[in-house]
PDB file of C-alpha atoms and ligand atoms in Angstrom:
ATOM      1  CA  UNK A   1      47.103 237.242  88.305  1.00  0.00           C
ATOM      2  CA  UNK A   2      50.248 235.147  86.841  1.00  0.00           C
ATOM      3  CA  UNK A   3      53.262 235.883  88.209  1.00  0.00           C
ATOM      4  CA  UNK A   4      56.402 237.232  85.941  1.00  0.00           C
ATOM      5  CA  UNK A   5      58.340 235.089  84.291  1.00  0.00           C
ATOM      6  CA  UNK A   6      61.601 233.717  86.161  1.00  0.00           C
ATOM      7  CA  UNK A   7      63.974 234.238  83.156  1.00  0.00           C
ATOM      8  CA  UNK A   8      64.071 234.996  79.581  1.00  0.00           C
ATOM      9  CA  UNK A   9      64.724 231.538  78.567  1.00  0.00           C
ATOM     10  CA  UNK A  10      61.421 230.292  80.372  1.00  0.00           C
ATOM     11  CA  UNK A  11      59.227 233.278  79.106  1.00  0.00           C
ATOM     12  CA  UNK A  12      56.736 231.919  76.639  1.00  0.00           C
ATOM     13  CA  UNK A  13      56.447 233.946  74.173  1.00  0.00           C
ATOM     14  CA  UNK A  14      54.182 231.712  71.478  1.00  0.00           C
ATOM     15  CA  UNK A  15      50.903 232.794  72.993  1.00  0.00           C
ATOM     16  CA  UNK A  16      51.901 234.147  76.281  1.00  0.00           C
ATOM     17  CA  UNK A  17      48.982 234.307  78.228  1.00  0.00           C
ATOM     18  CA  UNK A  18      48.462 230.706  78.637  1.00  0.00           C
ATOM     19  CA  UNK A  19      52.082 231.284  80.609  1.00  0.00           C
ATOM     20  CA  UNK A  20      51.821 230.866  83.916  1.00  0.00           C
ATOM     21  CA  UNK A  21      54.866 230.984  86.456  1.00  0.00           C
ATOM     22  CA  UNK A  22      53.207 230.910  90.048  1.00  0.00           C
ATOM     23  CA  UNK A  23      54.818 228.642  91.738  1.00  0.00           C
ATOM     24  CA  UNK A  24      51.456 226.951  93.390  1.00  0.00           C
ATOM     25  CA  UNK A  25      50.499 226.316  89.359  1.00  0.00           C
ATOM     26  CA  UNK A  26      54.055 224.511  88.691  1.00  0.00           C
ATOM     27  CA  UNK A  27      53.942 222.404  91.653  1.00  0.00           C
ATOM     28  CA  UNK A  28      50.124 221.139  91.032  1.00  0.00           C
ATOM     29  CA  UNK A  29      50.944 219.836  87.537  1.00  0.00           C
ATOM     30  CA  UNK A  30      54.385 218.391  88.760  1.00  0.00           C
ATOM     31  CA  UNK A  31      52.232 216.559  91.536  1.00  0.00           C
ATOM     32  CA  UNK A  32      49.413 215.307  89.152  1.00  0.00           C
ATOM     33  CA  UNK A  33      52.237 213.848  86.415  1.00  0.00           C
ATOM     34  CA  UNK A  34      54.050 210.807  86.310  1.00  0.00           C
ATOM     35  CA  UNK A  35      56.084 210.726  83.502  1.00  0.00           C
ATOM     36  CA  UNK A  36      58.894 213.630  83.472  1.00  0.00           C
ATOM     37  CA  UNK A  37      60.829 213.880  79.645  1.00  0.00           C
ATOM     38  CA  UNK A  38      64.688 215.339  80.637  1.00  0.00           C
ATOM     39  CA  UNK A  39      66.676 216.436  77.601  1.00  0.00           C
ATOM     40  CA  UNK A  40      70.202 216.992  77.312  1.00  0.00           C
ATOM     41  CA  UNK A  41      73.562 216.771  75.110  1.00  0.00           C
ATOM     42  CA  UNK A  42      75.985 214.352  74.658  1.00  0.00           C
ATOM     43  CA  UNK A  43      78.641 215.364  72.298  1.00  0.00           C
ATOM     44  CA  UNK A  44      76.823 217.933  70.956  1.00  0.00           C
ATOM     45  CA  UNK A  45      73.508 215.338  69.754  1.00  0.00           C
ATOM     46  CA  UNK A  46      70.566 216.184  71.527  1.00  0.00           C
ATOM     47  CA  UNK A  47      68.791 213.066  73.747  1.00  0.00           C
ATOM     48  CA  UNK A  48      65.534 213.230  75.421  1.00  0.00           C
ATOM     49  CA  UNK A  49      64.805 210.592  78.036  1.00  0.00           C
ATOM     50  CA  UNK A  50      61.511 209.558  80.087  1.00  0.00           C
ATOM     51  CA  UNK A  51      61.777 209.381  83.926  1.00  0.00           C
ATOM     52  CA  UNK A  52      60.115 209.148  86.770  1.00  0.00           C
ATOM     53  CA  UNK A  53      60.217 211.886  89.140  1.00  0.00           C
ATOM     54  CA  UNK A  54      59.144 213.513  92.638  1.00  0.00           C
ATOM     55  CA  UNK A  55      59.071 216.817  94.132  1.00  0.00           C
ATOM     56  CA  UNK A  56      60.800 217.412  97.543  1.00  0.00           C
ATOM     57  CA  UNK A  57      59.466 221.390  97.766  1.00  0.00           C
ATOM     58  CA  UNK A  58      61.198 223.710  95.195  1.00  0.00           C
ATOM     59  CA  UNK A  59      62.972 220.678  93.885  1.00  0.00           C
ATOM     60  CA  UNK A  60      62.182 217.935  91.151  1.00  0.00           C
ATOM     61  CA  UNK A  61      63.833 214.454  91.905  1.00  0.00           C
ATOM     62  CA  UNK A  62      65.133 212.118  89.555  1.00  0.00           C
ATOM     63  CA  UNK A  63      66.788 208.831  90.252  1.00  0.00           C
ATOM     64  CA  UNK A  64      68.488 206.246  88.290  1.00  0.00           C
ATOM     65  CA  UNK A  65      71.144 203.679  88.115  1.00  0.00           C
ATOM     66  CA  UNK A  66      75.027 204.446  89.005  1.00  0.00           C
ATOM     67  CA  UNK A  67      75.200 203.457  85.072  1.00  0.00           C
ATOM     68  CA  UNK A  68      72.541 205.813  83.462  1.00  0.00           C
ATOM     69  CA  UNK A  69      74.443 207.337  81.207  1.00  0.00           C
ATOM     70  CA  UNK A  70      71.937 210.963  81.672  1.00  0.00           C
ATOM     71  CA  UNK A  71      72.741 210.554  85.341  1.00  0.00           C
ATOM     72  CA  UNK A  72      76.189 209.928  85.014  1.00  0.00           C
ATOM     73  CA  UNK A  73      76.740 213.165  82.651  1.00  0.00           C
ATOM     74  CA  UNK A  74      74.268 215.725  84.756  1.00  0.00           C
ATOM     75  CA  UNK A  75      75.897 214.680  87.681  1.00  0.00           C
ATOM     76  CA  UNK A  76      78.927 216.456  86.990  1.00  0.00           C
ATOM     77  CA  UNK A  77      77.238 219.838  86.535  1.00  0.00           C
ATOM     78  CA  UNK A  78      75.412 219.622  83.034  1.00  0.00           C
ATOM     79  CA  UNK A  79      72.689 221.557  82.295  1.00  0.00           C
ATOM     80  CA  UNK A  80      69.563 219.261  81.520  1.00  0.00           C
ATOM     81  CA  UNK A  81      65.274 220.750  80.735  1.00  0.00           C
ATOM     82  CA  UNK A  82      62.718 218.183  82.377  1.00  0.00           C
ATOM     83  CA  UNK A  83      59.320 218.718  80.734  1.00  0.00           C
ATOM     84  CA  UNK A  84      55.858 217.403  82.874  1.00  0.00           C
ATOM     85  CA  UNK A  85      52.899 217.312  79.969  1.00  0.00           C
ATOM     86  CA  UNK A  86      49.240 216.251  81.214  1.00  0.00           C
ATOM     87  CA  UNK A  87      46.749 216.117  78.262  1.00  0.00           C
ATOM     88  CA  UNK A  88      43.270 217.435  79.272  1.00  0.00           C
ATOM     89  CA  UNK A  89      41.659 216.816  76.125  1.00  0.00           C
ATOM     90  CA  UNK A  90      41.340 216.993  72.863  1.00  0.00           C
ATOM     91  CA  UNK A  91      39.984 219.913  70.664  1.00  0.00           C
ATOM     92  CA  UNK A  92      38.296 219.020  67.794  1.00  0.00           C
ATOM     93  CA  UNK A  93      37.732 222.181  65.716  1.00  0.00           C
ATOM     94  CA  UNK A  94      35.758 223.189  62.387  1.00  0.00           C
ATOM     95  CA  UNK A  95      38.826 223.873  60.629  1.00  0.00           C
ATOM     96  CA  UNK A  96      41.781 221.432  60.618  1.00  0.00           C
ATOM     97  CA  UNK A  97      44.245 224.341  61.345  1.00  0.00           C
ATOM     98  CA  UNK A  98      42.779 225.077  64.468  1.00  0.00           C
ATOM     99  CA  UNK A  99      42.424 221.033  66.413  1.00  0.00           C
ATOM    100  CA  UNK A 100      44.161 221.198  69.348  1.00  0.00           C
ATOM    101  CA  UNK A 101      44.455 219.743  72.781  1.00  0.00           C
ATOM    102  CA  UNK A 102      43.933 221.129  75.830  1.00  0.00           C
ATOM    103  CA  UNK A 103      46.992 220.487  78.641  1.00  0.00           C
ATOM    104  CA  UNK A 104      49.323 221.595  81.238  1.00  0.00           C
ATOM    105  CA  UNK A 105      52.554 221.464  81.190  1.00  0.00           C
ATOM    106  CA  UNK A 106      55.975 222.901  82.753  1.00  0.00           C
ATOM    107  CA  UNK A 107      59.203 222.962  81.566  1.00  0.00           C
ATOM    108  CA  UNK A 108      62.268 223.387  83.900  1.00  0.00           C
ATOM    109  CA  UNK A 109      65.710 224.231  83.179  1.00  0.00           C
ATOM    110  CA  UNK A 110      68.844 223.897  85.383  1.00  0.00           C
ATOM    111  CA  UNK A 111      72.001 222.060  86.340  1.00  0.00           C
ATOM    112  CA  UNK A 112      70.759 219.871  88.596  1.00  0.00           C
ATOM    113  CA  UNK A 113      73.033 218.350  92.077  1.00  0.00           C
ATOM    114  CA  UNK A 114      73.951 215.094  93.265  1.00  0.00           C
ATOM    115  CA  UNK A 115      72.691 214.175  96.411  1.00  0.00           C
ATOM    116  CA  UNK A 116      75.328 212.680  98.404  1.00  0.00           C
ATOM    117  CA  UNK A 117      74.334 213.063 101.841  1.00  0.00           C
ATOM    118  CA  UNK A 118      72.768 209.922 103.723  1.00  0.00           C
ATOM    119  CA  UNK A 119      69.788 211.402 105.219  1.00  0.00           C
ATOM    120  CA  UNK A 120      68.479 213.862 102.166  1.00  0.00           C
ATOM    121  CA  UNK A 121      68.954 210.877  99.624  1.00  0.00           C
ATOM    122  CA  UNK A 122      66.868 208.761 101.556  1.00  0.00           C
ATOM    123  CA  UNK A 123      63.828 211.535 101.786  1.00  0.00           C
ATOM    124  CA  UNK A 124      64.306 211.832  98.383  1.00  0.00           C
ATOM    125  CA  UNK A 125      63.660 208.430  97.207  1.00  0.00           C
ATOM    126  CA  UNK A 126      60.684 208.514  99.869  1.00  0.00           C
ATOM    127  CA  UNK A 127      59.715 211.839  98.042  1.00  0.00           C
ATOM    128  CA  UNK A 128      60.147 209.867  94.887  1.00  0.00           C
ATOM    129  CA  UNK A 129      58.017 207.025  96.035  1.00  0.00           C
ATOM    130  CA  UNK A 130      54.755 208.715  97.545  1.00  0.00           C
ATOM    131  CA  UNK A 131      55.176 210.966  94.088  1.00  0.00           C
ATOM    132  CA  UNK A 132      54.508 207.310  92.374  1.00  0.00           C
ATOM    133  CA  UNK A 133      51.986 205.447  95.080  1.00  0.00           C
ATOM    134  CA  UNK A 134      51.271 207.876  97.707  1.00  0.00           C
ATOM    135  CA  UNK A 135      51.209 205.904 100.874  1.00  0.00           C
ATOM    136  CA  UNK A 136      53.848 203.137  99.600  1.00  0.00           C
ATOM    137  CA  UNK A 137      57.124 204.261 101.340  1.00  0.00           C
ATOM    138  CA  UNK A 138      55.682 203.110 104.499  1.00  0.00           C
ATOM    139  CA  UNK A 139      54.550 199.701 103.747  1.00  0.00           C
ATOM    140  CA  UNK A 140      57.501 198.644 101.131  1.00  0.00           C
ATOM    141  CA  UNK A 141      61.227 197.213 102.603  1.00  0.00           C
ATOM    142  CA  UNK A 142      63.284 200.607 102.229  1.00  0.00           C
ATOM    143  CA  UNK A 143      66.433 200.510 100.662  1.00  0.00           C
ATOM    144  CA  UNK A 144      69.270 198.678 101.784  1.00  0.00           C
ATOM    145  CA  UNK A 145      72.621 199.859 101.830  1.00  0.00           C
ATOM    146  CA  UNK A 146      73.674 197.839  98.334  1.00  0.00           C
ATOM    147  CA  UNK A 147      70.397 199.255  97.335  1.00  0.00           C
ATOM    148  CA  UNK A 148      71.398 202.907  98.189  1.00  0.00           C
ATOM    149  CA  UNK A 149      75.521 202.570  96.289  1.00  0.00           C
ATOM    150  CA  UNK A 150      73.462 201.666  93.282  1.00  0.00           C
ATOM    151  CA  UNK A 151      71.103 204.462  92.991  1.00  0.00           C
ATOM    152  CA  UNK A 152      72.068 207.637  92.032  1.00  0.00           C
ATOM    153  CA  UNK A 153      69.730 210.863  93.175  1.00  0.00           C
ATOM    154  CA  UNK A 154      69.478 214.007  91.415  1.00  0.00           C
ATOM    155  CA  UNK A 155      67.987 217.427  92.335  1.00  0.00           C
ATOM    156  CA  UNK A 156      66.800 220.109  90.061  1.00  0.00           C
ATOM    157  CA  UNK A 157      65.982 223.581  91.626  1.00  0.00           C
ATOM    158  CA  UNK A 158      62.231 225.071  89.854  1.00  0.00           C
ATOM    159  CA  UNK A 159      63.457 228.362  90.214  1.00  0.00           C
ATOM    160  CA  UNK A 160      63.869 228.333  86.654  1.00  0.00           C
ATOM    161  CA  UNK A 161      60.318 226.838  85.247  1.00  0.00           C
ATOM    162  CA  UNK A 162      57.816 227.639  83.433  1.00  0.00           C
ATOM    163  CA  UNK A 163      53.788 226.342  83.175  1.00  0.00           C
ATOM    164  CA  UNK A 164      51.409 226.650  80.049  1.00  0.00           C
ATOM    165  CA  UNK A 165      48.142 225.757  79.924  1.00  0.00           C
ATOM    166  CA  UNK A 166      45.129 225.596  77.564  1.00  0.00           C
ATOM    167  CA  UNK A 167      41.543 224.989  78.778  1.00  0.00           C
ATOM    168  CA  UNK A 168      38.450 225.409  76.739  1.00  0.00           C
ATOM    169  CA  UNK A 169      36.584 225.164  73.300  1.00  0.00           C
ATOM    170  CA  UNK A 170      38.251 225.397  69.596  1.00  0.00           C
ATOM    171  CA  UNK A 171      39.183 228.556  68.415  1.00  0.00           C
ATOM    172  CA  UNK A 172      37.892 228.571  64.937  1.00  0.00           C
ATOM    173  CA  UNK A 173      37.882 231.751  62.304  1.00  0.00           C
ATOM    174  CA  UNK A 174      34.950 233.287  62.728  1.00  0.00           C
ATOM    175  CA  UNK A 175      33.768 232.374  59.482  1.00  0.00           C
ATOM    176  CA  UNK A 176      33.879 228.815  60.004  1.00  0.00           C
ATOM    177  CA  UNK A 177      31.535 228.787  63.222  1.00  0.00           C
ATOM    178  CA  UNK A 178      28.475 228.961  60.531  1.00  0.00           C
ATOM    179  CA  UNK A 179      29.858 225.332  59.295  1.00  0.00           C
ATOM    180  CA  UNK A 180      27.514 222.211  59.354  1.00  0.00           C
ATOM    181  CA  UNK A 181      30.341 220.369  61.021  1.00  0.00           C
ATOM    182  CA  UNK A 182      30.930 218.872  65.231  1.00  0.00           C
ATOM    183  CA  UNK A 183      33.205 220.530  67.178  1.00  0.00           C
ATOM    184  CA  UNK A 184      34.139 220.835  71.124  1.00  0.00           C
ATOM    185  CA  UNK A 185      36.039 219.336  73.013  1.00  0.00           C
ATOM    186  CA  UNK A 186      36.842 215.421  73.936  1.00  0.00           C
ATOM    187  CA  UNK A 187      38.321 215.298  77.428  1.00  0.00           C
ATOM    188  CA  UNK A 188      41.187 213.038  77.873  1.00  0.00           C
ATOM    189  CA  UNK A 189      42.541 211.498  81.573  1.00  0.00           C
ATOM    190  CA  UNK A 190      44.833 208.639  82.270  1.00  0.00           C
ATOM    191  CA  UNK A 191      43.009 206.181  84.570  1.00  0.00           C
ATOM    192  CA  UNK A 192      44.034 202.946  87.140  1.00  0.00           C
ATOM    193  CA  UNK A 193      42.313 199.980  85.849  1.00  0.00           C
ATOM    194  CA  UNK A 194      41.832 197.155  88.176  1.00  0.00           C
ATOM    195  CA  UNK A 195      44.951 195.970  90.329  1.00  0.00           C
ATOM    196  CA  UNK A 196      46.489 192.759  88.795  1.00  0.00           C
ATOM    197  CA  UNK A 197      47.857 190.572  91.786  1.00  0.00           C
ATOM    198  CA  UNK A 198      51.727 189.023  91.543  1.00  0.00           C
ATOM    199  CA  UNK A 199      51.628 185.430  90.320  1.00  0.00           C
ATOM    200  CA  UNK A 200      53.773 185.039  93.417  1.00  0.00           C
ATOM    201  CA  UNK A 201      51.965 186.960  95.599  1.00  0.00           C
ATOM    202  CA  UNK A 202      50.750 184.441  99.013  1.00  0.00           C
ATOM    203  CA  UNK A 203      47.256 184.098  99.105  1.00  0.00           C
ATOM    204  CA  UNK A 204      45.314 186.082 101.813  1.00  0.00           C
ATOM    205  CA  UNK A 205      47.184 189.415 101.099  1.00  0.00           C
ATOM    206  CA  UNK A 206      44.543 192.073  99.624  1.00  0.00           C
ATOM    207  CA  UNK A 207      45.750 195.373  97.786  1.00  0.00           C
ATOM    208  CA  UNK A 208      45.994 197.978 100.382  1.00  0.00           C
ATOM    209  CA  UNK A 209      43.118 200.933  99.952  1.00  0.00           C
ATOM    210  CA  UNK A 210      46.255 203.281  98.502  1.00  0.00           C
ATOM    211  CA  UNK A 211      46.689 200.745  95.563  1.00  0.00           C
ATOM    212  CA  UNK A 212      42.555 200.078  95.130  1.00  0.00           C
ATOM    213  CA  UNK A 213      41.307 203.396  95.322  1.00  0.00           C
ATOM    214  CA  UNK A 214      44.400 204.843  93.511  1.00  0.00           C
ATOM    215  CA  UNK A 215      43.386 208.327  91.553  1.00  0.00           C
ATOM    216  CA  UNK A 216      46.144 210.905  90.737  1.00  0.00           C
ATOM    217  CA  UNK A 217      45.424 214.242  91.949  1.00  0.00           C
ATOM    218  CA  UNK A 218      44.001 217.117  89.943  1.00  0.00           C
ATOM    219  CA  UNK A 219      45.267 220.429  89.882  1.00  0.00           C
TER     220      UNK A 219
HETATM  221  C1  FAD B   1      57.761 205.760  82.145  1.00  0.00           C
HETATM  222  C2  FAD B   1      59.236 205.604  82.292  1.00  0.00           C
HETATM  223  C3  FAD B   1      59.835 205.891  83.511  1.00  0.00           C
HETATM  224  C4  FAD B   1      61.217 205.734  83.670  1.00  0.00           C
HETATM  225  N1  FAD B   1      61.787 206.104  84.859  1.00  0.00           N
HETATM  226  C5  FAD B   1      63.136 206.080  84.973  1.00  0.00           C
HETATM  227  C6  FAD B   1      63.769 206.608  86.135  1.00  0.00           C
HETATM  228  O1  FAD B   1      63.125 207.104  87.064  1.00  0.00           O
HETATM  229  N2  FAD B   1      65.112 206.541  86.207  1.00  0.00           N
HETATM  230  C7  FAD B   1      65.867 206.005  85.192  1.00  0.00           C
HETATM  231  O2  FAD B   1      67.094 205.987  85.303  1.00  0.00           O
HETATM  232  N3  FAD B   1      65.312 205.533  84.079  1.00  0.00           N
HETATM  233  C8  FAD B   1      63.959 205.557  83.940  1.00  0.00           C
HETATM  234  N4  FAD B   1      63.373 205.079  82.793  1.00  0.00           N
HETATM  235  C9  FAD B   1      64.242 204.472  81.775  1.00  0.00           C
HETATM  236  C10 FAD B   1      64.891 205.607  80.968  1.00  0.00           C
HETATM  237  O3  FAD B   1      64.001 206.046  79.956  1.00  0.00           O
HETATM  238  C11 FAD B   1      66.218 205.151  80.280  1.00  0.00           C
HETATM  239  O4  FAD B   1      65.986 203.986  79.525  1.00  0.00           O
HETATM  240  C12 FAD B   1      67.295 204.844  81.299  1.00  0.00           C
HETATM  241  O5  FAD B   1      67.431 205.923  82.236  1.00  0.00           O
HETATM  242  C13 FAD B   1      68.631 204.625  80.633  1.00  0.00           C
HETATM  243  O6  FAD B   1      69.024 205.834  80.003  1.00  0.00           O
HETATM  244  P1  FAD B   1      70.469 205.930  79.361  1.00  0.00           P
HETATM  245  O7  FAD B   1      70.545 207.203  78.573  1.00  0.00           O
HETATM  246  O8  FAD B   1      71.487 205.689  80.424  1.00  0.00           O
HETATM  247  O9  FAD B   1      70.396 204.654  78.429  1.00  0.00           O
HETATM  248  P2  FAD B   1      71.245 204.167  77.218  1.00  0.00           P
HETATM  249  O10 FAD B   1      70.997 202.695  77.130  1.00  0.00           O
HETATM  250  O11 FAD B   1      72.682 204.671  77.348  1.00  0.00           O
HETATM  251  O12 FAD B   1      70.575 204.913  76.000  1.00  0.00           O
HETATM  252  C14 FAD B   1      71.058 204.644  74.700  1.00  0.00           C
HETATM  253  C15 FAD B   1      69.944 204.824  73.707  1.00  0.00           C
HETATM  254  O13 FAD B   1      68.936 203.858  73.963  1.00  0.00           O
HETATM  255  C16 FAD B   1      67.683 204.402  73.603  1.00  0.00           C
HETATM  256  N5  FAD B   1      66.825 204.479  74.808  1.00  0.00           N
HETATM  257  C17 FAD B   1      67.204 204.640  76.098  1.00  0.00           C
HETATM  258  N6  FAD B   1      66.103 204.705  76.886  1.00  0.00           N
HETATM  259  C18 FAD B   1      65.044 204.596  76.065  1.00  0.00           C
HETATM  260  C19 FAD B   1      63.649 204.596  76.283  1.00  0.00           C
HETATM  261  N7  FAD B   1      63.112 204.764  77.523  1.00  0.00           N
HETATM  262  N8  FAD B   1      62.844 204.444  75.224  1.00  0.00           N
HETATM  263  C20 FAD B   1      63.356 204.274  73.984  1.00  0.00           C
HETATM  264  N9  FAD B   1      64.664 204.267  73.716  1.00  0.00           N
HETATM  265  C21 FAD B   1      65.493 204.438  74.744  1.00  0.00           C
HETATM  266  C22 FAD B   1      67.925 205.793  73.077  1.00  0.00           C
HETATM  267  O14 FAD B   1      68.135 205.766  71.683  1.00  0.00           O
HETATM  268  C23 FAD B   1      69.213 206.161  73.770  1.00  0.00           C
HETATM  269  O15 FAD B   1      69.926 207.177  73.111  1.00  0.00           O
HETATM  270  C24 FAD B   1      62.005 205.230  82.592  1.00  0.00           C
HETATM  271  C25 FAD B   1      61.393 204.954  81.375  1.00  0.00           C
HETATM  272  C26 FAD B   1      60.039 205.150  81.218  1.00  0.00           C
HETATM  273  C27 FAD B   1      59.419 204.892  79.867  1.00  0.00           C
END
C-alpha cells in the first residue's frame, strides 16, 4: 500500500502507480545512489548540477566549496529539486515505442539550510562520507579546522519527495506479442572493479575489507 502523495507538486501523475511516497521506499533508493542531479535558477536560466550526497534521517546532504556557485545561491534560501536515478535495466520491447528501462528514482524539492553549527556539520560530512565508503569516516584524518571554513554543508528536508519505479517485462500492444522478434529485459547495475592502489601509497598497506569487498546496497 503506497502512501499519499506529500504535495501536489510531487504527485506523479504520468503513470501514477509506479508513484510511491513511503518514506522507507525514498530512503532505500537515496541509500543505494551515488550520484544526486540538483537543479536550480540563476537569473531566471535553468542549471542542473551532479553531486554527491548523504542522508542524515529525513534529510539529504550536500556539500561543496565556500565558492560553488549552487551552494553559494541555495544557501540564502533558494529553492533547488535533487533527483537520485538508479537504472535497473533495460527493456527491450517488440515495438520501438514501447523500449524502456526499468529504475528507481526520487525527486525532492525544497529550500534547503545551511548548516552552521560545529557539531551537526561535522555528522554531516561523516553522514556524507559512510553515504560514499561506508566504514571510511573512521579510518580517514577528519577535517581540520581550514578544512571545515572551506566547506560549505547543506540540508534538504524529504518531506517534500517523491519515488517512481518500474520493474518488469516490456509492455508491448497486444498485437505485437505474436512478432518473430527478442524481447525482455537486460538488467543493468553499476559495479566496483578491482581497487587501484596510490602510486604513492607505502608498500605494506592493503585495502581495508570496506574498500575490497565494496557493493552498494540494494533496496
Ligand atoms: C559524480 C560527481 C560528484 C560531484 N560531487 C560534488 C559535490 O559533492 N559537491 C560539489 O560542490 N561539487 C560536486 N561535483 C562537481 C559539480 O558538478 C560542480 O562542478 C561544482 O559543484 C561546481 O559547480 P558550480 O555551479 O559552482 O560551477 P561553475 O564553474 O560556476 O559552473 C559554470 C558552468 O560550468 C559547467 N559545469 C559545472 N559543473 C559541471 C559538471 N560537473 N559537468 C559539466 N559541466 C559543468 C556548467 O555549464 C556550469 O553552468 C561533482 C561532480 C560529479 C560529476
Amino acid at each position: 500500500m503506497h502512501k499519499p502523495p506529500p504535495s501536489a507538486r510531487t504527485t506523479v501523475r504520468r503513470l501514477p502507480e509506479r508513484g510511491d511516497y513511503d518514506p522507507a521506499t525514498i530512503r532505500a533508493i537515496l541509500d543505494e545512489g551515488l550520484v544526486c542531479h540538483v537543479g536550480f535558477v540563476v537569473d531566471g536560466q535553468p542549471f542542473v548540477i551532479p553531486m554527491g550526497y548523504g542522508r542524515d534521517g529525513d534529510h539529504l546532504i550536500l556539500h561543496g566549496s565556500v565558492a560553488s556557485r549552487m551552494l553559494r545561491g541555495v544557501a540564502g534560501g533558494a529553492p533547488i529539486c535533487a533527483t537520485v536515478t538508479l537504472l535497473d535495466g533495460l527493456v527491450i520491447a517488440r515495438s520501438v515505442f514501447h523500449h524502456s528501462m526499468n529504475y528507481r528514482s526520487v525527486v525532492i524539492v525544497g529550500r534547503p539550510e545551511l548548516i552552521e553549527d560545529p557539531v551537526a556539520k561535522m555528522r554531516a560530512l561523516e553522514r556524507l562520507t559512510e553515504h560514499l565508503v561506508p566504514g571510511r569516516w573512521a579510518e580517514a584524518r577528519g577535517p581540520n579546522d581550514r578544512e571545515l571554513a572551506k566547506t560549505q554543508v547543506l540540508r534538504l528536508s524529504l518531506q517534500e519527495a517523491s519515488a517512481k519505479i518500474r520493474t518488469g517485462p516490456p509492455k508491448d500492444d497486444e498485437e505485437d506479442y505474436a512478432l518473430p522478434i527478442w524481447a525482455g529485459v537486460l538488467p543493468y547495475s553499476p559495479a566496483a572493479g578491482t581497487p587501484e592502489p596510490d602510486p604513492r601509497l607505502p608498500r605494506g598497506i592493503e585495502p581495508p575489507p570496506y574498500v575490497t569487498s565494496y557493493r552498494r546496497r540494494r533496496g
